[in-house]
């Protein structure tokens, strides 16, 4: 039982005159390890001549490198994709025996391969204080991770922050607030200081309105919704990269579509590139539309199907009355 949704994402830049554009890198294609099945994908670049070269970076993220041979007055980048939204169990993995309890250590080749995801500067005072709660523990690894993630969701207030860049962990802890990317970067630092390999993730978040209201849990989205989002992934031997979303306090599920995963946030930005100094106007639009829904226990029939069932019932009633 699944729902197929179409996601459309358009970003446009408009200038008062034709301006030169340096090469741009676009990271808006689902990463190879995306757990939800991508049924179709397309990216269109408009505004003038462009050469597009698809490649993969050292983390295997899909990159589109754009080269513009002529000045442009407008640049449009539009992504369309269709994804199958089937419920995923985020705890559906097994850990190697040595990693089932915290603390554990990465051994040999694996540690060398994860070196860039273990690098972290010295902790500031607020981060060091917070780390005391999790050090010298003897817990099931997954239980500790769930606790750390839930603690951040409780303690760091979510805010929409339009300024570029990512706050330093100390700033996020001092303000006790931040955007999704700020909370994700803070979580990466926490995990690395605890000896766990972690990386920053940027991606799409799709939230669909539930069929029925929850009786005892989070209410969920009031309408179908999508946006750019950020979270973190931790590497667990046997389980691989596991997504943790400190904004919601939950593990990443079917609605989290990773686009770029990197040791540093700057290498996961959706679009990077240089342009000639100039005033510009940016437009950003994202929509998600259901295009197919399988019958399910919470929503067995579409409205049209219900109407056909009622129509048949009315015809039967009429025949019985006539008899």
PDB file of C-alpha atoms in Angstrom:
ATOM      1  CA  UNK A   1       0.000   0.000   0.000  1.00  0.00           C
ATOM      2  CA  UNK A   2       1.586   3.259  -1.102  1.00  0.00           C
ATOM      3  CA  UNK A   3       0.959   6.792  -2.251  1.00  0.00           C
ATOM      4  CA  UNK A   4       2.710   8.247  -5.292  1.00  0.00           C
ATOM      5  CA  UNK A   5       3.369  11.972  -5.076  1.00  0.00           C
ATOM      6  CA  UNK A   6       4.762  14.468  -7.559  1.00  0.00           C
ATOM      7  CA  UNK A   7       7.122  17.085  -6.123  1.00  0.00           C
ATOM      8  CA  UNK A   8       7.841  20.269  -8.037  1.00  0.00           C
ATOM      9  CA  UNK A   9      10.595  22.652  -6.945  1.00  0.00           C
ATOM     10  CA  UNK A  10      11.359  25.868  -8.831  1.00  0.00           C
ATOM     11  CA  UNK A  11      13.982  28.481  -7.983  1.00  0.00           C
ATOM     12  CA  UNK A  12      14.286  31.592 -10.151  1.00  0.00           C
ATOM     13  CA  UNK A  13      16.750  34.491 -10.158  1.00  0.00           C
ATOM     14  CA  UNK A  14      15.902  37.668 -12.090  1.00  0.00           C
ATOM     15  CA  UNK A  15      18.350  40.506 -12.816  1.00  0.00           C
ATOM     16  CA  UNK A  16      17.872  44.053 -14.197  1.00  0.00           C
ATOM     17  CA  UNK A  17      20.414  43.367 -16.967  1.00  0.00           C
ATOM     18  CA  UNK A  18      22.300  40.417 -18.482  1.00  0.00           C
ATOM     19  CA  UNK A  19      25.058  39.348 -16.088  1.00  0.00           C
ATOM     20  CA  UNK A  20      27.881  36.836 -16.183  1.00  0.00           C
ATOM     21  CA  UNK A  21      27.460  33.549 -14.309  1.00  0.00           C
ATOM     22  CA  UNK A  22      30.312  31.388 -13.131  1.00  0.00           C
ATOM     23  CA  UNK A  23      29.875  27.601 -12.986  1.00  0.00           C
ATOM     24  CA  UNK A  24      27.068  26.512 -10.662  1.00  0.00           C
ATOM     25  CA  UNK A  25      26.712  23.223  -8.795  1.00  0.00           C
ATOM     26  CA  UNK A  26      23.164  21.970  -8.180  1.00  0.00           C
ATOM     27  CA  UNK A  27      22.535  19.274  -5.543  1.00  0.00           C
ATOM     28  CA  UNK A  28      18.835  18.641  -6.065  1.00  0.00           C
ATOM     29  CA  UNK A  29      18.724  14.991  -7.112  1.00  0.00           C
ATOM     30  CA  UNK A  30      17.926  12.283  -4.520  1.00  0.00           C
ATOM     31  CA  UNK A  31      21.071  10.594  -3.214  1.00  0.00           C
ATOM     32  CA  UNK A  32      21.776   6.934  -4.085  1.00  0.00           C
ATOM     33  CA  UNK A  33      20.900   5.783  -0.554  1.00  0.00           C
ATOM     34  CA  UNK A  34      17.441   7.433  -0.551  1.00  0.00           C
ATOM     35  CA  UNK A  35      15.170   4.809   1.013  1.00  0.00           C
ATOM     36  CA  UNK A  36      11.931   5.951  -0.681  1.00  0.00           C
ATOM     37  CA  UNK A  37      11.672   4.765  -4.285  1.00  0.00           C
ATOM     38  CA  UNK A  38      12.052   7.553  -6.842  1.00  0.00           C
ATOM     39  CA  UNK A  39       9.891   6.664  -9.845  1.00  0.00           C
ATOM     40  CA  UNK A  40      10.789   9.619 -12.081  1.00  0.00           C
ATOM     41  CA  UNK A  41      13.169  12.559 -11.983  1.00  0.00           C
ATOM     42  CA  UNK A  42      13.884  15.526 -14.211  1.00  0.00           C
ATOM     43  CA  UNK A  43      15.692  18.861 -13.942  1.00  0.00           C
ATOM     44  CA  UNK A  44      15.258  21.781 -16.347  1.00  0.00           C
ATOM     45  CA  UNK A  45      17.468  24.865 -16.493  1.00  0.00           C
ATOM     46  CA  UNK A  46      16.079  27.859 -18.434  1.00  0.00           C
ATOM     47  CA  UNK A  47      17.050  31.447 -19.092  1.00  0.00           C
ATOM     48  CA  UNK A  48      19.707  30.956 -21.741  1.00  0.00           C
ATOM     49  CA  UNK A  49      22.256  28.502 -23.138  1.00  0.00           C
ATOM     50  CA  UNK A  50      23.668  26.119 -20.550  1.00  0.00           C
ATOM     51  CA  UNK A  51      25.938  23.067 -20.531  1.00  0.00           C
ATOM     52  CA  UNK A  52      24.965  20.488 -17.900  1.00  0.00           C
ATOM     53  CA  UNK A  53      27.374  17.821 -16.690  1.00  0.00           C
ATOM     54  CA  UNK A  54      26.172  15.218 -14.185  1.00  0.00           C
ATOM     55  CA  UNK A  55      28.785  13.842 -11.827  1.00  0.00           C
ATOM     56  CA  UNK A  56      29.212  12.415  -8.319  1.00  0.00           C
ATOM     57  CA  UNK A  57      31.218  13.981  -5.520  1.00  0.00           C
ATOM     58  CA  UNK A  58      33.474  12.052  -3.067  1.00  0.00           C
ATOM     59  CA  UNK A  59      30.374  11.195  -0.984  1.00  0.00           C
ATOM     60  CA  UNK A  60      28.568   9.755  -4.067  1.00  0.00           C
ATOM     61  CA  UNK A  61      26.043  12.633  -4.128  1.00  0.00           C
ATOM     62  CA  UNK A  62      24.625  13.458  -7.559  1.00  0.00           C
ATOM     63  CA  UNK A  63      25.782  16.886  -8.755  1.00  0.00           C
ATOM     64  CA  UNK A  64      24.749  18.852 -11.825  1.00  0.00           C
ATOM     65  CA  UNK A  65      27.530  21.232 -12.884  1.00  0.00           C
ATOM     66  CA  UNK A  66      26.134  24.090 -14.959  1.00  0.00           C
ATOM     67  CA  UNK A  67      28.277  26.244 -17.262  1.00  0.00           C
ATOM     68  CA  UNK A  68      26.774  29.375 -18.868  1.00  0.00           C
ATOM     69  CA  UNK A  69      28.487  30.578 -22.075  1.00  0.00           C
ATOM     70  CA  UNK A  70      26.458  33.820 -22.272  1.00  0.00           C
ATOM     71  CA  UNK A  71      25.210  36.475 -19.806  1.00  0.00           C
ATOM     72  CA  UNK A  72      21.691  35.861 -18.474  1.00  0.00           C
ATOM     73  CA  UNK A  73      18.877  38.160 -17.380  1.00  0.00           C
ATOM     74  CA  UNK A  74      17.075  35.283 -15.689  1.00  0.00           C
ATOM     75  CA  UNK A  75      17.966  31.827 -14.385  1.00  0.00           C
ATOM     76  CA  UNK A  76      15.321  29.176 -13.665  1.00  0.00           C
ATOM     77  CA  UNK A  77      16.115  25.801 -12.071  1.00  0.00           C
ATOM     78  CA  UNK A  78      13.144  23.465 -11.921  1.00  0.00           C
ATOM     79  CA  UNK A  79      13.075  19.959 -10.469  1.00  0.00           C
ATOM     80  CA  UNK A  80      10.226  17.485 -10.925  1.00  0.00           C
ATOM     81  CA  UNK A  81      10.193  14.072  -9.320  1.00  0.00           C
ATOM     82  CA  UNK A  82       7.724  11.325  -8.532  1.00  0.00           C
ATOM     83  CA  UNK A  83       8.304   9.297  -5.384  1.00  0.00           C
ATOM     84  CA  UNK A  84       6.571   6.310  -3.843  1.00  0.00           C
ATOM     85  CA  UNK A  85       5.592   7.010  -0.248  1.00  0.00           C
ATOM     86  CA  UNK A  86       5.470   3.615   1.456  1.00  0.00           C
ATOM     87  CA  UNK A  87       5.685   3.430   5.230  1.00  0.00           C
ATOM     88  CA  UNK A  88       9.240   2.621   6.362  1.00  0.00           C
ATOM     89  CA  UNK A  89      10.289   1.334   9.749  1.00  0.00           C
ATOM     90  CA  UNK A  90      13.310   3.499  10.679  1.00  0.00           C
ATOM     91  CA  UNK A  91      14.438   0.857  13.200  1.00  0.00           C
ATOM     92  CA  UNK A  92      14.578  -1.902  10.573  1.00  0.00           C
ATOM     93  CA  UNK A  93      18.292  -2.696  10.869  1.00  0.00           C
ATOM     94  CA  UNK A  94      20.682  -4.902  12.848  1.00  0.00           C
ATOM     95  CA  UNK A  95      23.906  -3.767  14.502  1.00  0.00           C
ATOM     96  CA  UNK A  96      27.145  -5.647  14.704  1.00  0.00           C
ATOM     97  CA  UNK A  97      27.527  -7.192  18.179  1.00  0.00           C
ATOM     98  CA  UNK A  98      30.350  -4.805  19.169  1.00  0.00           C
ATOM     99  CA  UNK A  99      28.167  -1.780  18.276  1.00  0.00           C
ATOM    100  CA  UNK A 100      24.989  -2.793  20.087  1.00  0.00           C
ATOM    101  CA  UNK A 101      26.012  -0.952  23.249  1.00  0.00           C
ATOM    102  CA  UNK A 102      27.588   2.469  23.687  1.00  0.00           C
ATOM    103  CA  UNK A 103      30.437   3.272  23.784  1.00  0.00           C
ATOM    104  CA  UNK A 104      32.030   1.335  20.947  1.00  0.00           C
ATOM    105  CA  UNK A 105      34.911   1.993  18.558  1.00  0.00           C
ATOM    106  CA  UNK A 106      35.265   1.784  14.805  1.00  0.00           C
ATOM    107  CA  UNK A 107      38.076  -0.584  13.935  1.00  0.00           C
ATOM    108  CA  UNK A 108      40.795  -0.712  11.267  1.00  0.00           C
ATOM    109  CA  UNK A 109      39.819   0.130   7.690  1.00  0.00           C
ATOM    110  CA  UNK A 110      36.369   1.327   8.715  1.00  0.00           C
ATOM    111  CA  UNK A 111      37.805   3.979  11.008  1.00  0.00           C
ATOM    112  CA  UNK A 112      40.106   5.267   8.244  1.00  0.00           C
ATOM    113  CA  UNK A 113      37.187   5.411   5.812  1.00  0.00           C
ATOM    114  CA  UNK A 114      35.128   7.409   8.327  1.00  0.00           C
ATOM    115  CA  UNK A 115      37.936   9.785   9.305  1.00  0.00           C
ATOM    116  CA  UNK A 116      36.350  12.915   7.788  1.00  0.00           C
ATOM    117  CA  UNK A 117      33.092  12.202   9.649  1.00  0.00           C
ATOM    118  CA  UNK A 118      34.874  11.993  12.997  1.00  0.00           C
ATOM    119  CA  UNK A 119      36.786  15.295  12.810  1.00  0.00           C
ATOM    120  CA  UNK A 120      35.521  17.902  15.224  1.00  0.00           C
ATOM    121  CA  UNK A 121      36.998  21.041  16.833  1.00  0.00           C
ATOM    122  CA  UNK A 122      37.305  21.395  20.581  1.00  0.00           C
ATOM    123  CA  UNK A 123      33.931  21.712  22.272  1.00  0.00           C
ATOM    124  CA  UNK A 124      32.845  25.089  23.618  1.00  0.00           C
ATOM    125  CA  UNK A 125      31.653  25.491  27.199  1.00  0.00           C
ATOM    126  CA  UNK A 126      27.943  24.917  26.494  1.00  0.00           C
ATOM    127  CA  UNK A 127      28.566  21.910  24.259  1.00  0.00           C
ATOM    128  CA  UNK A 128      30.992  20.409  26.785  1.00  0.00           C
ATOM    129  CA  UNK A 129      28.390  20.801  29.517  1.00  0.00           C
ATOM    130  CA  UNK A 130      25.773  19.059  27.401  1.00  0.00           C
ATOM    131  CA  UNK A 131      28.131  16.203  26.544  1.00  0.00           C
ATOM    132  CA  UNK A 132      28.528  15.316  30.231  1.00  0.00           C
ATOM    133  CA  UNK A 133      25.024  13.844  30.198  1.00  0.00           C
ATOM    134  CA  UNK A 134      25.967  11.249  27.580  1.00  0.00           C
ATOM    135  CA  UNK A 135      29.562  10.349  28.415  1.00  0.00           C
ATOM    136  CA  UNK A 136      30.523   7.325  30.505  1.00  0.00           C
ATOM    137  CA  UNK A 137      27.191   5.651  29.846  1.00  0.00           C
ATOM    138  CA  UNK A 138      26.510   1.959  29.302  1.00  0.00           C
ATOM    139  CA  UNK A 139      23.350   1.984  27.162  1.00  0.00           C
ATOM    140  CA  UNK A 140      21.964   0.305  24.107  1.00  0.00           C
ATOM    141  CA  UNK A 141      23.350   2.404  21.249  1.00  0.00           C
ATOM    142  CA  UNK A 142      20.000   3.047  19.609  1.00  0.00           C
ATOM    143  CA  UNK A 143      18.419   4.069  22.930  1.00  0.00           C
ATOM    144  CA  UNK A 144      21.129   6.673  23.499  1.00  0.00           C
ATOM    145  CA  UNK A 145      20.745   8.066  19.976  1.00  0.00           C
ATOM    146  CA  UNK A 146      16.976   8.368  20.373  1.00  0.00           C
ATOM    147  CA  UNK A 147      17.536  10.208  23.669  1.00  0.00           C
ATOM    148  CA  UNK A 148      20.077  12.668  22.227  1.00  0.00           C
ATOM    149  CA  UNK A 149      17.822  13.419  19.269  1.00  0.00           C
ATOM    150  CA  UNK A 150      14.727  13.904  21.434  1.00  0.00           C
ATOM    151  CA  UNK A 151      16.653  16.138  23.854  1.00  0.00           C
ATOM    152  CA  UNK A 152      17.584  18.522  21.036  1.00  0.00           C
ATOM    153  CA  UNK A 153      14.004  18.637  19.777  1.00  0.00           C
ATOM    154  CA  UNK A 154      12.857  19.570  23.287  1.00  0.00           C
ATOM    155  CA  UNK A 155      15.597  22.108  24.086  1.00  0.00           C
ATOM    156  CA  UNK A 156      16.187  23.885  20.739  1.00  0.00           C
ATOM    157  CA  UNK A 157      13.207  25.884  19.465  1.00  0.00           C
ATOM    158  CA  UNK A 158      12.706  25.676  15.709  1.00  0.00           C
ATOM    159  CA  UNK A 159      12.712  28.942  13.769  1.00  0.00           C
ATOM    160  CA  UNK A 160      12.735  29.878  10.109  1.00  0.00           C
ATOM    161  CA  UNK A 161      16.045  31.652   9.586  1.00  0.00           C
ATOM    162  CA  UNK A 162      16.622  33.284   6.190  1.00  0.00           C
ATOM    163  CA  UNK A 163      20.223  34.391   6.827  1.00  0.00           C
ATOM    164  CA  UNK A 164      22.795  32.357   4.875  1.00  0.00           C
ATOM    165  CA  UNK A 165      25.136  29.899   6.548  1.00  0.00           C
ATOM    166  CA  UNK A 166      24.879  27.682   9.604  1.00  0.00           C
ATOM    167  CA  UNK A 167      25.148  28.754  13.238  1.00  0.00           C
ATOM    168  CA  UNK A 168      28.017  27.404  15.305  1.00  0.00           C
ATOM    169  CA  UNK A 169      26.896  24.841  17.905  1.00  0.00           C
ATOM    170  CA  UNK A 170      27.707  27.230  20.772  1.00  0.00           C
ATOM    171  CA  UNK A 171      25.493  29.914  19.244  1.00  0.00           C
ATOM    172  CA  UNK A 172      22.594  27.497  18.807  1.00  0.00           C
ATOM    173  CA  UNK A 173      22.924  26.317  22.406  1.00  0.00           C
ATOM    174  CA  UNK A 174      23.194  29.892  23.717  1.00  0.00           C
ATOM    175  CA  UNK A 175      20.128  31.057  21.797  1.00  0.00           C
ATOM    176  CA  UNK A 176      18.295  27.763  22.417  1.00  0.00           C
ATOM    177  CA  UNK A 177      16.857  28.177  18.933  1.00  0.00           C
ATOM    178  CA  UNK A 178      17.825  27.669  15.309  1.00  0.00           C
ATOM    179  CA  UNK A 179      16.759  26.490  11.889  1.00  0.00           C
ATOM    180  CA  UNK A 180      16.733  22.838  10.865  1.00  0.00           C
ATOM    181  CA  UNK A 181      20.287  23.169   9.510  1.00  0.00           C
ATOM    182  CA  UNK A 182      21.490  24.672  12.812  1.00  0.00           C
ATOM    183  CA  UNK A 183      20.027  21.826  14.864  1.00  0.00           C
ATOM    184  CA  UNK A 184      21.405  19.259  12.416  1.00  0.00           C
ATOM    185  CA  UNK A 185      24.926  20.716  12.624  1.00  0.00           C
ATOM    186  CA  UNK A 186      24.706  20.786  16.425  1.00  0.00           C
ATOM    187  CA  UNK A 187      23.701  17.109  16.419  1.00  0.00           C
ATOM    188  CA  UNK A 188      26.641  16.255  14.142  1.00  0.00           C
ATOM    189  CA  UNK A 189      29.019  17.881  16.645  1.00  0.00           C
ATOM    190  CA  UNK A 190      27.447  16.081  19.602  1.00  0.00           C
ATOM    191  CA  UNK A 191      27.751  12.695  17.929  1.00  0.00           C
ATOM    192  CA  UNK A 192      31.340  13.234  16.807  1.00  0.00           C
ATOM    193  CA  UNK A 193      32.452  14.302  20.269  1.00  0.00           C
ATOM    194  CA  UNK A 194      30.977  11.016  21.510  1.00  0.00           C
ATOM    195  CA  UNK A 195      33.115   9.105  19.006  1.00  0.00           C
ATOM    196  CA  UNK A 196      30.327   8.454  16.506  1.00  0.00           C
ATOM    197  CA  UNK A 197      30.796   9.168  12.793  1.00  0.00           C
ATOM    198  CA  UNK A 198      28.188  11.687  11.672  1.00  0.00           C
ATOM    199  CA  UNK A 199      27.426  13.758   8.591  1.00  0.00           C
ATOM    200  CA  UNK A 200      25.215  16.695   7.618  1.00  0.00           C
ATOM    201  CA  UNK A 201      22.279  16.027   5.280  1.00  0.00           C
ATOM    202  CA  UNK A 202      20.244  18.386   3.122  1.00  0.00           C
ATOM    203  CA  UNK A 203      17.159  17.083   1.395  1.00  0.00           C
ATOM    204  CA  UNK A 204      13.452  17.282   0.729  1.00  0.00           C
ATOM    205  CA  UNK A 205      10.920  16.681   3.479  1.00  0.00           C
ATOM    206  CA  UNK A 206       7.469  15.481   2.416  1.00  0.00           C
ATOM    207  CA  UNK A 207       4.702  15.382   5.016  1.00  0.00           C
ATOM    208  CA  UNK A 208       1.269  14.077   4.019  1.00  0.00           C
ATOM    209  CA  UNK A 209      -1.954  14.756   5.866  1.00  0.00           C
ATOM    210  CA  UNK A 210      -2.852  11.613   7.844  1.00  0.00           C
ATOM    211  CA  UNK A 211      -6.035   9.738   6.923  1.00  0.00           C
ATOM    212  CA  UNK A 212      -7.233   9.749  10.537  1.00  0.00           C
ATOM    213  CA  UNK A 213      -6.361  11.890  13.532  1.00  0.00           C
ATOM    214  CA  UNK A 214      -3.913  10.401  16.001  1.00  0.00           C
ATOM    215  CA  UNK A 215      -5.433   9.513  19.375  1.00  0.00           C
ATOM    216  CA  UNK A 216      -2.266   9.639  21.477  1.00  0.00           C
ATOM    217  CA  UNK A 217       0.646  10.884  19.351  1.00  0.00           C
ATOM    218  CA  UNK A 218       1.649  13.907  17.261  1.00  0.00           C
ATOM    219  CA  UNK A 219      -1.220  15.299  15.198  1.00  0.00           C
ATOM    220  CA  UNK A 220       0.864  15.508  12.014  1.00  0.00           C
ATOM    221  CA  UNK A 221       0.514  17.833   9.040  1.00  0.00           C
ATOM    222  CA  UNK A 222      -2.837  19.533   8.485  1.00  0.00           C
ATOM    223  CA  UNK A 223      -2.197  19.582   4.714  1.00  0.00           C
ATOM    224  CA  UNK A 224       0.193  17.847   2.327  1.00  0.00           C
ATOM    225  CA  UNK A 225       3.462  19.750   2.550  1.00  0.00           C
ATOM    226  CA  UNK A 226       7.023  19.745   1.225  1.00  0.00           C
ATOM    227  CA  UNK A 227      10.101  21.897   1.773  1.00  0.00           C
ATOM    228  CA  UNK A 228      13.875  21.812   1.824  1.00  0.00           C
ATOM    229  CA  UNK A 229      15.102  20.393   5.109  1.00  0.00           C
ATOM    230  CA  UNK A 230      18.273  19.364   6.943  1.00  0.00           C
ATOM    231  CA  UNK A 231      19.043  16.553   9.366  1.00  0.00           C
ATOM    232  CA  UNK A 232      21.983  14.346  10.405  1.00  0.00           C
ATOM    233  CA  UNK A 233      23.088  10.776   9.760  1.00  0.00           C
ATOM    234  CA  UNK A 234      25.172   8.593  12.064  1.00  0.00           C
ATOM    235  CA  UNK A 235      27.146   5.560  10.911  1.00  0.00           C
ATOM    236  CA  UNK A 236      26.428   2.380  12.883  1.00  0.00           C
ATOM    237  CA  UNK A 237      28.342  -0.827  12.045  1.00  0.00           C
ATOM    238  CA  UNK A 238      25.810  -3.290  10.676  1.00  0.00           C
ATOM    239  CA  UNK A 239      23.117  -0.646  10.232  1.00  0.00           C
ATOM    240  CA  UNK A 240      24.909   1.780   7.926  1.00  0.00           C
ATOM    241  CA  UNK A 241      23.949   5.461   7.788  1.00  0.00           C
ATOM    242  CA  UNK A 242      20.924   6.121  10.017  1.00  0.00           C
ATOM    243  CA  UNK A 243      19.053   9.428   9.738  1.00  0.00           C
ATOM    244  CA  UNK A 244      18.197  11.479  12.834  1.00  0.00           C
ATOM    245  CA  UNK A 245      16.001  14.575  12.569  1.00  0.00           C
ATOM    246  CA  UNK A 246      16.516  16.822  15.640  1.00  0.00           C
ATOM    247  CA  UNK A 247      13.826  19.246  14.446  1.00  0.00           C
ATOM    248  CA  UNK A 248      11.131  16.614  14.985  1.00  0.00           C
ATOM    249  CA  UNK A 249      13.023  14.394  17.412  1.00  0.00           C
ATOM    250  CA  UNK A 250      12.332  11.391  15.156  1.00  0.00           C
ATOM    251  CA  UNK A 251      14.415   9.066  13.035  1.00  0.00           C
ATOM    252  CA  UNK A 252      14.307   9.815   9.304  1.00  0.00           C
ATOM    253  CA  UNK A 253      11.473   8.012   7.529  1.00  0.00           C
ATOM    254  CA  UNK A 254       9.856   7.733   4.126  1.00  0.00           C
ATOM    255  CA  UNK A 255       9.278  11.498   3.925  1.00  0.00           C
ATOM    256  CA  UNK A 256      12.994  12.318   4.238  1.00  0.00           C
ATOM    257  CA  UNK A 257      14.586  12.365   0.755  1.00  0.00           C
ATOM    258  CA  UNK A 258      18.340  13.025   1.097  1.00  0.00           C
ATOM    259  CA  UNK A 259      19.856  15.141  -1.688  1.00  0.00           C
ATOM    260  CA  UNK A 260      23.417  15.655  -0.423  1.00  0.00           C
ATOM    261  CA  UNK A 261      25.323  14.247   2.557  1.00  0.00           C
ATOM    262  CA  UNK A 262      28.662  15.732   3.541  1.00  0.00           C
ATOM    263  CA  UNK A 263      31.125  16.173   6.423  1.00  0.00           C
ATOM    264  CA  UNK A 264      30.479  19.946   6.239  1.00  0.00           C
ATOM    265  CA  UNK A 265      27.219  21.862   5.584  1.00  0.00           C
ATOM    266  CA  UNK A 266      28.793  23.983   2.830  1.00  0.00           C
ATOM    267  CA  UNK A 267      29.292  20.901   0.659  1.00  0.00           C
ATOM    268  CA  UNK A 268      25.608  20.010   0.896  1.00  0.00           C
ATOM    269  CA  UNK A 269      24.084  23.352  -0.147  1.00  0.00           C
ATOM    270  CA  UNK A 270      21.320  22.910  -2.779  1.00  0.00           C
ATOM    271  CA  UNK A 271      22.848  25.444  -5.207  1.00  0.00           C
ATOM    272  CA  UNK A 272      26.303  27.045  -5.162  1.00  0.00           C
ATOM    273  CA  UNK A 273      27.978  29.320  -7.683  1.00  0.00           C
ATOM    274  CA  UNK A 274      29.228  32.834  -8.379  1.00  0.00           C
ATOM    275  CA  UNK A 275      27.613  35.633 -10.369  1.00  0.00           C
ATOM    276  CA  UNK A 276      28.616  39.126 -11.353  1.00  0.00           C
ATOM    277  CA  UNK A 277      27.781  41.658  -8.603  1.00  0.00           C
ATOM    278  CA  UNK A 278      24.229  42.788  -9.263  1.00  0.00           C
ATOM    279  CA  UNK A 279      20.838  43.321  -7.652  1.00  0.00           C
ATOM    280  CA  UNK A 280      18.638  40.263  -8.002  1.00  0.00           C
ATOM    281  CA  UNK A 281      15.132  39.033  -7.251  1.00  0.00           C
ATOM    282  CA  UNK A 282      14.677  35.421  -6.180  1.00  0.00           C
ATOM    283  CA  UNK A 283      11.489  33.363  -6.376  1.00  0.00           C
ATOM    284  CA  UNK A 284      11.094  30.002  -4.665  1.00  0.00           C
ATOM    285  CA  UNK A 285       8.174  27.632  -5.159  1.00  0.00           C
ATOM    286  CA  UNK A 286       7.562  24.078  -3.935  1.00  0.00           C
ATOM    287  CA  UNK A 287       4.457  21.920  -4.326  1.00  0.00           C
ATOM    288  CA  UNK A 288       3.554  18.296  -3.688  1.00  0.00           C
ATOM    289  CA  UNK A 289       0.604  16.567  -5.368  1.00  0.00           C
ATOM    290  CA  UNK A 290      -0.828  13.094  -4.857  1.00  0.00           C
ATOM    291  CA  UNK A 291      -1.086  11.298  -8.215  1.00  0.00           C
ATOM    292  CA  UNK A 292      -1.897   7.753  -7.060  1.00  0.00           C
ATOM    293  CA  UNK A 293      -3.260   6.245  -3.863  1.00  0.00           C
ATOM    294  CA  UNK A 294      -3.595   2.536  -3.170  1.00  0.00           C
ATOM    295  CA  UNK A 295      -6.606   1.482  -1.075  1.00  0.00           C
ATOM    296  CA  UNK A 296      -5.625   1.019   2.565  1.00  0.00           C
ATOM    297  CA  UNK A 297      -7.275   0.259   5.881  1.00  0.00           C
ATOM    298  CA  UNK A 298      -7.397   3.911   6.937  1.00  0.00           C
ATOM    299  CA  UNK A 299      -8.551   5.152   3.516  1.00  0.00           C
ATOM    300  CA  UNK A 300     -10.006   2.212   1.559  1.00  0.00           C
ATOM    301  CA  UNK A 301     -11.781   4.158  -1.195  1.00  0.00           C
ATOM    302  CA  UNK A 302     -11.482   7.482  -2.977  1.00  0.00           C
ATOM    303  CA  UNK A 303     -14.491   9.837  -2.949  1.00  0.00           C
ATOM    304  CA  UNK A 304     -15.400   8.759  -6.504  1.00  0.00           C
ATOM    305  CA  UNK A 305     -15.409   5.095  -5.489  1.00  0.00           C
ATOM    306  CA  UNK A 306     -17.626   5.811  -2.494  1.00  0.00           C
ATOM    307  CA  UNK A 307     -20.062   7.672  -4.758  1.00  0.00           C
ATOM    308  CA  UNK A 308     -20.227   4.683  -7.150  1.00  0.00           C
ATOM    309  CA  UNK A 309     -20.908   2.351  -4.200  1.00  0.00           C
ATOM    310  CA  UNK A 310     -23.712   4.627  -2.957  1.00  0.00           C
ATOM    311  CA  UNK A 311     -25.140   4.890  -6.476  1.00  0.00           C
ATOM    312  CA  UNK A 312     -25.320   1.098  -6.779  1.00  0.00           C
ATOM    313  CA  UNK A 313     -27.027   1.001  -3.378  1.00  0.00           C
ATOM    314  CA  UNK A 314     -29.610   3.527  -4.495  1.00  0.00           C
ATOM    315  CA  UNK A 315     -30.317   1.523  -7.676  1.00  0.00           C
ATOM    316  CA  UNK A 316     -30.813  -1.637  -5.632  1.00  0.00           C
ATOM    317  CA  UNK A 317     -33.174   0.211  -3.280  1.00  0.00           C
ATOM    318  CA  UNK A 318     -35.186   1.440  -6.259  1.00  0.00           C
ATOM    319  CA  UNK A 319     -35.485  -2.079  -7.680  1.00  0.00           C
ATOM    320  CA  UNK A 320     -36.581  -3.467  -4.319  1.00  0.00           C
ATOM    321  CA  UNK A 321     -39.229  -0.770  -3.981  1.00  0.00           C
ATOM    322  CA  UNK A 322     -40.505  -1.503  -7.496  1.00  0.00           C
ATOM    323  CA  UNK A 323     -40.831  -5.206  -6.617  1.00  0.00           C
TER     324      UNK A 323
END
